[in-house]
PDB file of C-alpha atoms in Angstrom:
ATOM      1  CA  UNK A   1     -96.066  77.624 -26.701  1.00 67.00           C
ATOM      2  CA  UNK A   2     -93.877  75.159 -24.754  1.00 76.00           C
ATOM      3  CA  UNK A   3     -96.016  72.330 -26.155  1.00 77.00           C
ATOM      4  CA  UNK A   4     -95.188  73.516 -29.654  1.00 81.00           C
ATOM      5  CA  UNK A   5     -91.458  73.730 -28.818  1.00 83.00           C
ATOM      6  CA  UNK A   6     -91.576  70.160 -27.455  1.00 85.00           C
ATOM      7  CA  UNK A   7     -93.288  68.977 -30.656  1.00 85.00           C
ATOM      8  CA  UNK A   8     -90.692  70.690 -32.839  1.00 87.00           C
ATOM      9  CA  UNK A   9     -87.869  69.255 -30.695  1.00 88.00           C
ATOM     10  CA  UNK A  10     -89.363  65.783 -31.021  1.00 87.00           C
ATOM     11  CA  UNK A  11     -89.633  66.148 -34.820  1.00 89.00           C
ATOM     12  CA  UNK A  12     -86.021  67.298 -35.008  1.00 92.00           C
ATOM     13  CA  UNK A  13     -84.848  64.392 -32.838  1.00 92.00           C
ATOM     14  CA  UNK A  14     -86.826  61.907 -34.936  1.00 92.00           C
ATOM     15  CA  UNK A  15     -85.404  63.422 -38.140  1.00 93.00           C
ATOM     16  CA  UNK A  16     -81.835  63.116 -36.799  1.00 92.00           C
ATOM     17  CA  UNK A  17     -82.492  59.557 -35.677  1.00 92.00           C
ATOM     18  CA  UNK A  18     -83.906  58.608 -39.098  1.00 92.00           C
ATOM     19  CA  UNK A  19     -80.954  60.286 -40.841  1.00 92.00           C
ATOM     20  CA  UNK A  20     -78.526  58.417 -38.586  1.00 91.00           C
ATOM     21  CA  UNK A  21     -80.384  55.147 -39.240  1.00 91.00           C
ATOM     22  CA  UNK A  22     -80.317  55.774 -43.007  1.00 90.00           C
ATOM     23  CA  UNK A  23     -76.557  56.458 -42.940  1.00 86.00           C
ATOM     24  CA  UNK A  24     -75.923  53.383 -40.785  1.00 87.00           C
ATOM     25  CA  UNK A  25     -77.972  51.127 -43.086  1.00 86.00           C
ATOM     26  CA  UNK A  26     -76.288  52.588 -46.186  1.00 84.00           C
ATOM     27  CA  UNK A  27     -72.832  51.985 -44.744  1.00 80.00           C
ATOM     28  CA  UNK A  28     -73.791  48.498 -43.619  1.00 83.00           C
ATOM     29  CA  UNK A  29     -75.052  47.272 -46.967  1.00 86.00           C
ATOM     30  CA  UNK A  30     -72.952  49.288 -49.427  1.00 84.00           C
ATOM     31  CA  UNK A  31     -69.321  48.139 -49.265  1.00 85.00           C
ATOM     32  CA  UNK A  32     -68.110  50.715 -51.806  1.00 88.00           C
ATOM     33  CA  UNK A  33     -69.663  53.569 -49.851  1.00 84.00           C
ATOM     34  CA  UNK A  34     -68.219  52.191 -46.610  1.00 83.00           C
ATOM     35  CA  UNK A  35     -64.725  51.859 -48.138  1.00 85.00           C
ATOM     36  CA  UNK A  36     -64.910  55.302 -49.724  1.00 87.00           C
ATOM     37  CA  UNK A  37     -66.090  56.905 -46.474  1.00 84.00           C
ATOM     38  CA  UNK A  38     -63.333  55.200 -44.511  1.00 79.00           C
ATOM     39  CA  UNK A  39     -60.630  56.266 -46.998  1.00 79.00           C
ATOM     40  CA  UNK A  40     -61.863  59.852 -47.033  1.00 85.00           C
ATOM     41  CA  UNK A  41     -61.956  59.989 -43.243  1.00 82.00           C
ATOM     42  CA  UNK A  42     -58.391  58.639 -43.073  1.00 77.00           C
ATOM     43  CA  UNK A  43     -57.254  61.162 -45.714  1.00 81.00           C
ATOM     44  CA  UNK A  44     -58.747  64.032 -43.702  1.00 84.00           C
ATOM     45  CA  UNK A  45     -57.101  62.721 -40.540  1.00 78.00           C
ATOM     46  CA  UNK A  46     -53.725  62.393 -42.333  1.00 79.00           C
ATOM     47  CA  UNK A  47     -54.003  65.953 -43.642  1.00 85.00           C
ATOM     48  CA  UNK A  48     -54.796  67.252 -40.148  1.00 83.00           C
ATOM     49  CA  UNK A  49     -51.841  65.369 -38.641  1.00 82.00           C
ATOM     50  CA  UNK A  50     -49.391  66.679 -41.236  1.00 85.00           C
ATOM     51  CA  UNK A  51     -50.585  70.255 -40.766  1.00 88.00           C
ATOM     52  CA  UNK A  52     -50.340  70.091 -36.980  1.00 89.00           C
ATOM     53  CA  UNK A  53     -46.855  68.566 -37.181  1.00 90.00           C
ATOM     54  CA  UNK A  54     -45.757  71.241 -39.661  1.00 91.00           C
ATOM     55  CA  UNK A  55     -46.794  73.962 -37.213  1.00 93.00           C
ATOM     56  CA  UNK A  56     -44.493  72.497 -34.566  1.00 93.00           C
ATOM     57  CA  UNK A  57     -41.585  72.217 -36.992  1.00 92.00           C
ATOM     58  CA  UNK A  58     -42.010  75.797 -38.223  1.00 92.00           C
ATOM     59  CA  UNK A  59     -41.384  77.087 -34.692  1.00 94.00           C
ATOM     60  CA  UNK A  60     -38.599  74.511 -34.119  1.00 94.00           C
ATOM     61  CA  UNK A  61     -40.670  72.702 -31.458  1.00 94.00           C
ATOM     62  CA  UNK A  62     -39.324  69.197 -32.058  1.00 95.00           C
ATOM     63  CA  UNK A  63     -40.608  67.998 -28.703  1.00 94.00           C
ATOM     64  CA  UNK A  64     -44.182  68.833 -29.744  1.00 94.00           C
ATOM     65  CA  UNK A  65     -43.603  67.347 -33.197  1.00 94.00           C
ATOM     66  CA  UNK A  66     -42.274  64.178 -31.553  1.00 95.00           C
ATOM     67  CA  UNK A  67     -45.384  63.900 -29.353  1.00 95.00           C
ATOM     68  CA  UNK A  68     -47.662  64.343 -32.385  1.00 93.00           C
ATOM     69  CA  UNK A  69     -45.698  61.771 -34.387  1.00 94.00           C
ATOM     70  CA  UNK A  70     -45.847  59.238 -31.548  1.00 94.00           C
ATOM     71  CA  UNK A  71     -49.637  59.684 -31.329  1.00 92.00           C
ATOM     72  CA  UNK A  72     -49.847  59.338 -35.116  1.00 89.00           C
ATOM     73  CA  UNK A  73     -47.859  56.090 -34.937  1.00 89.00           C
ATOM     74  CA  UNK A  74     -50.114  54.765 -32.156  1.00 89.00           C
ATOM     75  CA  UNK A  75     -53.189  55.598 -34.247  1.00 85.00           C
ATOM     76  CA  UNK A  76     -51.710  53.795 -37.258  1.00 82.00           C
ATOM     77  CA  UNK A  77     -51.136  50.698 -35.089  1.00 84.00           C
ATOM     78  CA  UNK A  78     -54.800  50.728 -34.063  1.00 83.00           C
ATOM     79  CA  UNK A  79     -56.005  50.996 -37.648  1.00 76.00           C
ATOM     80  CA  UNK A  80     -53.712  48.412 -39.194  1.00 72.00           C
ATOM     81  CA  UNK A  81     -51.012  45.989 -38.097  1.00 70.00           C
ATOM     82  CA  UNK A  82     -47.662  46.196 -39.899  1.00 61.00           C
ATOM     83  CA  UNK A  83     -47.187  48.053 -43.165  1.00 64.00           C
ATOM     84  CA  UNK A  84     -50.150  49.999 -44.494  1.00 64.00           C
ATOM     85  CA  UNK A  85     -50.924  53.211 -46.333  1.00 68.00           C
ATOM     86  CA  UNK A  86     -51.195  54.970 -42.967  1.00 73.00           C
ATOM     87  CA  UNK A  87     -47.687  53.806 -42.024  1.00 78.00           C
ATOM     88  CA  UNK A  88     -46.396  55.244 -45.293  1.00 81.00           C
ATOM     89  CA  UNK A  89     -48.058  58.578 -44.405  1.00 85.00           C
ATOM     90  CA  UNK A  90     -46.484  58.430 -40.940  1.00 87.00           C
ATOM     91  CA  UNK A  91     -43.131  57.735 -42.591  1.00 87.00           C
ATOM     92  CA  UNK A  92     -43.607  60.774 -44.853  1.00 89.00           C
ATOM     93  CA  UNK A  93     -44.357  62.928 -41.807  1.00 91.00           C
ATOM     94  CA  UNK A  94     -41.275  61.599 -40.003  1.00 92.00           C
ATOM     95  CA  UNK A  95     -39.159  62.242 -43.102  1.00 92.00           C
ATOM     96  CA  UNK A  96     -40.407  65.833 -43.195  1.00 93.00           C
ATOM     97  CA  UNK A  97     -39.610  66.436 -39.524  1.00 94.00           C
ATOM     98  CA  UNK A  98     -36.228  64.674 -39.636  1.00 94.00           C
ATOM     99  CA  UNK A  99     -35.228  66.631 -42.744  1.00 93.00           C
ATOM    100  CA  UNK A 100     -35.718  69.838 -40.742  1.00 94.00           C
ATOM    101  CA  UNK A 101     -33.758  68.606 -37.709  1.00 94.00           C
ATOM    102  CA  UNK A 102     -30.201  69.930 -37.699  1.00 92.00           C
ATOM    103  CA  UNK A 103     -28.838  69.678 -34.172  1.00 93.00           C
ATOM    104  CA  UNK A 104     -28.093  66.670 -32.000  1.00 92.00           C
ATOM    105  CA  UNK A 105     -30.691  67.915 -29.500  1.00 95.00           C
ATOM    106  CA  UNK A 106     -33.396  67.956 -32.182  1.00 95.00           C
ATOM    107  CA  UNK A 107     -32.510  64.409 -33.246  1.00 95.00           C
ATOM    108  CA  UNK A 108     -32.496  63.334 -29.587  1.00 95.00           C
ATOM    109  CA  UNK A 109     -36.052  64.670 -29.207  1.00 95.00           C
ATOM    110  CA  UNK A 110     -37.112  62.477 -32.145  1.00 95.00           C
ATOM    111  CA  UNK A 111     -35.365  59.333 -30.876  1.00 94.00           C
ATOM    112  CA  UNK A 112     -38.535  57.591 -29.613  1.00 95.00           C
ATOM    113  CA  UNK A 113     -40.290  58.302 -32.906  1.00 95.00           C
ATOM    114  CA  UNK A 114     -37.496  56.573 -34.815  1.00 95.00           C
ATOM    115  CA  UNK A 115     -37.569  53.569 -32.448  1.00 93.00           C
ATOM    116  CA  UNK A 116     -41.341  53.184 -32.861  1.00 92.00           C
ATOM    117  CA  UNK A 117     -41.177  53.465 -36.644  1.00 91.00           C
ATOM    118  CA  UNK A 118     -38.410  50.838 -36.806  1.00 91.00           C
ATOM    119  CA  UNK A 119     -40.698  48.517 -34.817  1.00 89.00           C
ATOM    120  CA  UNK A 120     -43.378  48.989 -37.494  1.00 86.00           C
ATOM    121  CA  UNK A 121     -41.009  48.520 -40.415  1.00 87.00           C
ATOM    122  CA  UNK A 122     -37.405  47.463 -39.713  1.00 90.00           C
ATOM    123  CA  UNK A 123     -36.393  48.036 -43.352  1.00 91.00           C
ATOM    124  CA  UNK A 124     -36.665  51.817 -43.385  1.00 91.00           C
ATOM    125  CA  UNK A 125     -33.205  52.970 -44.449  1.00 93.00           C
ATOM    126  CA  UNK A 126     -33.515  56.682 -43.601  1.00 94.00           C
ATOM    127  CA  UNK A 127     -35.138  56.018 -40.243  1.00 94.00           C
ATOM    128  CA  UNK A 128     -32.259  53.733 -39.247  1.00 94.00           C
ATOM    129  CA  UNK A 129     -29.760  56.452 -40.206  1.00 95.00           C
ATOM    130  CA  UNK A 130     -31.683  59.096 -38.223  1.00 95.00           C
ATOM    131  CA  UNK A 131     -32.019  56.759 -35.247  1.00 95.00           C
ATOM    132  CA  UNK A 132     -28.259  56.198 -35.303  1.00 94.00           C
ATOM    133  CA  UNK A 133     -27.752  59.964 -35.378  1.00 94.00           C
ATOM    134  CA  UNK A 134     -30.141  60.387 -32.444  1.00 95.00           C
ATOM    135  CA  UNK A 135     -28.447  57.801 -30.230  1.00 94.00           C
ATOM    136  CA  UNK A 136     -24.869  58.399 -31.361  1.00 91.00           C
ATOM    137  CA  UNK A 137     -24.139  60.668 -28.395  1.00 91.00           C
ATOM    138  CA  UNK A 138     -25.371  58.161 -25.806  1.00 90.00           C
ATOM    139  CA  UNK A 139     -25.053  54.674 -27.334  1.00 89.00           C
ATOM    140  CA  UNK A 140     -22.125  54.508 -29.773  1.00 86.00           C
ATOM    141  CA  UNK A 141     -22.239  50.742 -30.438  1.00 89.00           C
ATOM    142  CA  UNK A 142     -25.987  50.600 -30.977  1.00 93.00           C
ATOM    143  CA  UNK A 143     -25.758  53.554 -33.373  1.00 93.00           C
ATOM    144  CA  UNK A 144     -23.157  51.682 -35.435  1.00 91.00           C
ATOM    145  CA  UNK A 145     -25.356  48.553 -35.384  1.00 94.00           C
ATOM    146  CA  UNK A 146     -28.313  50.526 -36.820  1.00 94.00           C
ATOM    147  CA  UNK A 147     -26.073  51.995 -39.507  1.00 92.00           C
ATOM    148  CA  UNK A 148     -24.784  48.551 -40.424  1.00 91.00           C
ATOM    149  CA  UNK A 149     -28.388  47.384 -40.803  1.00 94.00           C
ATOM    150  CA  UNK A 150     -29.094  50.437 -42.980  1.00 93.00           C
ATOM    151  CA  UNK A 151     -26.108  49.479 -45.145  1.00 91.00           C
ATOM    152  CA  UNK A 152     -27.518  45.948 -45.457  1.00 91.00           C
ATOM    153  CA  UNK A 153     -30.780  47.476 -46.690  1.00 92.00           C
ATOM    154  CA  UNK A 154     -29.053  49.702 -49.251  1.00 89.00           C
ATOM    155  CA  UNK A 155     -25.306  49.061 -49.586  1.00 86.00           C
ATOM    156  CA  UNK A 156     -24.689  51.758 -52.223  1.00 82.00           C
ATOM    157  CA  UNK A 157     -26.533  54.612 -50.467  1.00 88.00           C
ATOM    158  CA  UNK A 158     -24.171  57.080 -48.895  1.00 89.00           C
ATOM    159  CA  UNK A 159     -26.148  58.497 -45.945  1.00 93.00           C
ATOM    160  CA  UNK A 160     -25.288  55.636 -43.583  1.00 90.00           C
ATOM    161  CA  UNK A 161     -21.606  55.805 -44.519  1.00 88.00           C
ATOM    162  CA  UNK A 162     -21.565  59.570 -43.959  1.00 91.00           C
ATOM    163  CA  UNK A 163     -23.150  59.135 -40.546  1.00 91.00           C
ATOM    164  CA  UNK A 164     -20.639  56.440 -39.574  1.00 89.00           C
ATOM    165  CA  UNK A 165     -17.799  58.769 -40.602  1.00 90.00           C
ATOM    166  CA  UNK A 166     -19.350  61.590 -38.523  1.00 91.00           C
ATOM    167  CA  UNK A 167     -19.644  59.298 -35.499  1.00 91.00           C
ATOM    168  CA  UNK A 168     -16.111  57.959 -35.988  1.00 89.00           C
ATOM    169  CA  UNK A 169     -14.722  61.491 -36.164  1.00 89.00           C
ATOM    170  CA  UNK A 170     -16.596  62.524 -33.003  1.00 89.00           C
ATOM    171  CA  UNK A 171     -15.115  59.506 -31.221  1.00 86.00           C
ATOM    172  CA  UNK A 172     -11.630  59.714 -32.790  1.00 86.00           C
ATOM    173  CA  UNK A 173     -12.063  56.191 -34.181  1.00 86.00           C
ATOM    174  CA  UNK A 174      -9.955  56.161 -37.357  1.00 87.00           C
ATOM    175  CA  UNK A 175     -10.176  52.372 -37.698  1.00 88.00           C
ATOM    176  CA  UNK A 176     -13.980  52.518 -37.896  1.00 84.00           C
ATOM    177  CA  UNK A 177     -13.812  55.339 -40.427  1.00 84.00           C
ATOM    178  CA  UNK A 178     -11.310  53.466 -42.590  1.00 86.00           C
ATOM    179  CA  UNK A 179     -13.320  50.225 -42.418  1.00 89.00           C
ATOM    180  CA  UNK A 180     -16.461  51.887 -43.722  1.00 87.00           C
ATOM    181  CA  UNK A 181     -14.612  54.019 -46.289  1.00 85.00           C
ATOM    182  CA  UNK A 182     -13.268  50.775 -47.747  1.00 83.00           C
ATOM    183  CA  UNK A 183     -16.698  49.164 -47.568  1.00 85.00           C
ATOM    184  CA  UNK A 184     -18.233  52.166 -49.363  1.00 84.00           C
ATOM    185  CA  UNK A 185     -15.619  52.009 -52.128  1.00 83.00           C
ATOM    186  CA  UNK A 186     -16.401  48.333 -52.687  1.00 83.00           C
ATOM    187  CA  UNK A 187     -20.140  49.041 -52.734  1.00 80.00           C
ATOM    188  CA  UNK A 188     -19.671  51.815 -55.305  1.00 79.00           C
ATOM    189  CA  UNK A 189     -17.006  50.236 -57.496  1.00 76.00           C
ATOM    190  CA  UNK A 190     -17.884  46.582 -57.075  1.00 65.00           C
ATOM    191  CA  UNK A 191     -16.110  43.776 -55.355  1.00 52.00           C
ATOM    192  CA  UNK A 192     -16.707  40.451 -53.716  1.00 53.00           C
ATOM    193  CA  UNK A 193     -18.664  41.889 -50.799  1.00 49.00           C
ATOM    194  CA  UNK A 194     -20.336  45.279 -50.853  1.00 44.00           C
TER     195      UNK A 194
END
């Protein structure tokens, strides 16, 4: 009886090996199948990441969401350098989490995520605004610098101006508020320099 079990085990192992070999050969010589398999695997991974991040956000666990997002960013760096479809999915996940953040503490927990995403793509307007919000309580000047860069990216968008006004009010800096109110008016109504 044990001889028969060994024979069956050997047949099963050989069948798995042949199946693995067939899949490997198919993926090696069929570029469309390889590309399709890769894209589907990435799509499944993206879906899993979004769902796991959503669970953290639903219970207001921004620390856990931040950890997941940082791992997601690291994975995207391994798959592709610079901008890619994975980076856009990471950006969507960050946008979802940041849109649910309401307190300074929640933004502070996401600070490293914003820094890492800016390294991947320095022209992300919303991420620069959120990063400025996150660091505004600890690094006033750097927060303003990120908001100025956001304004360079999109001079007519109001989020950066609103954040500068919030920071200026928190720091009783009426000159800063007035400067950017004037700049916003010029960007909206036209002028020599937006």
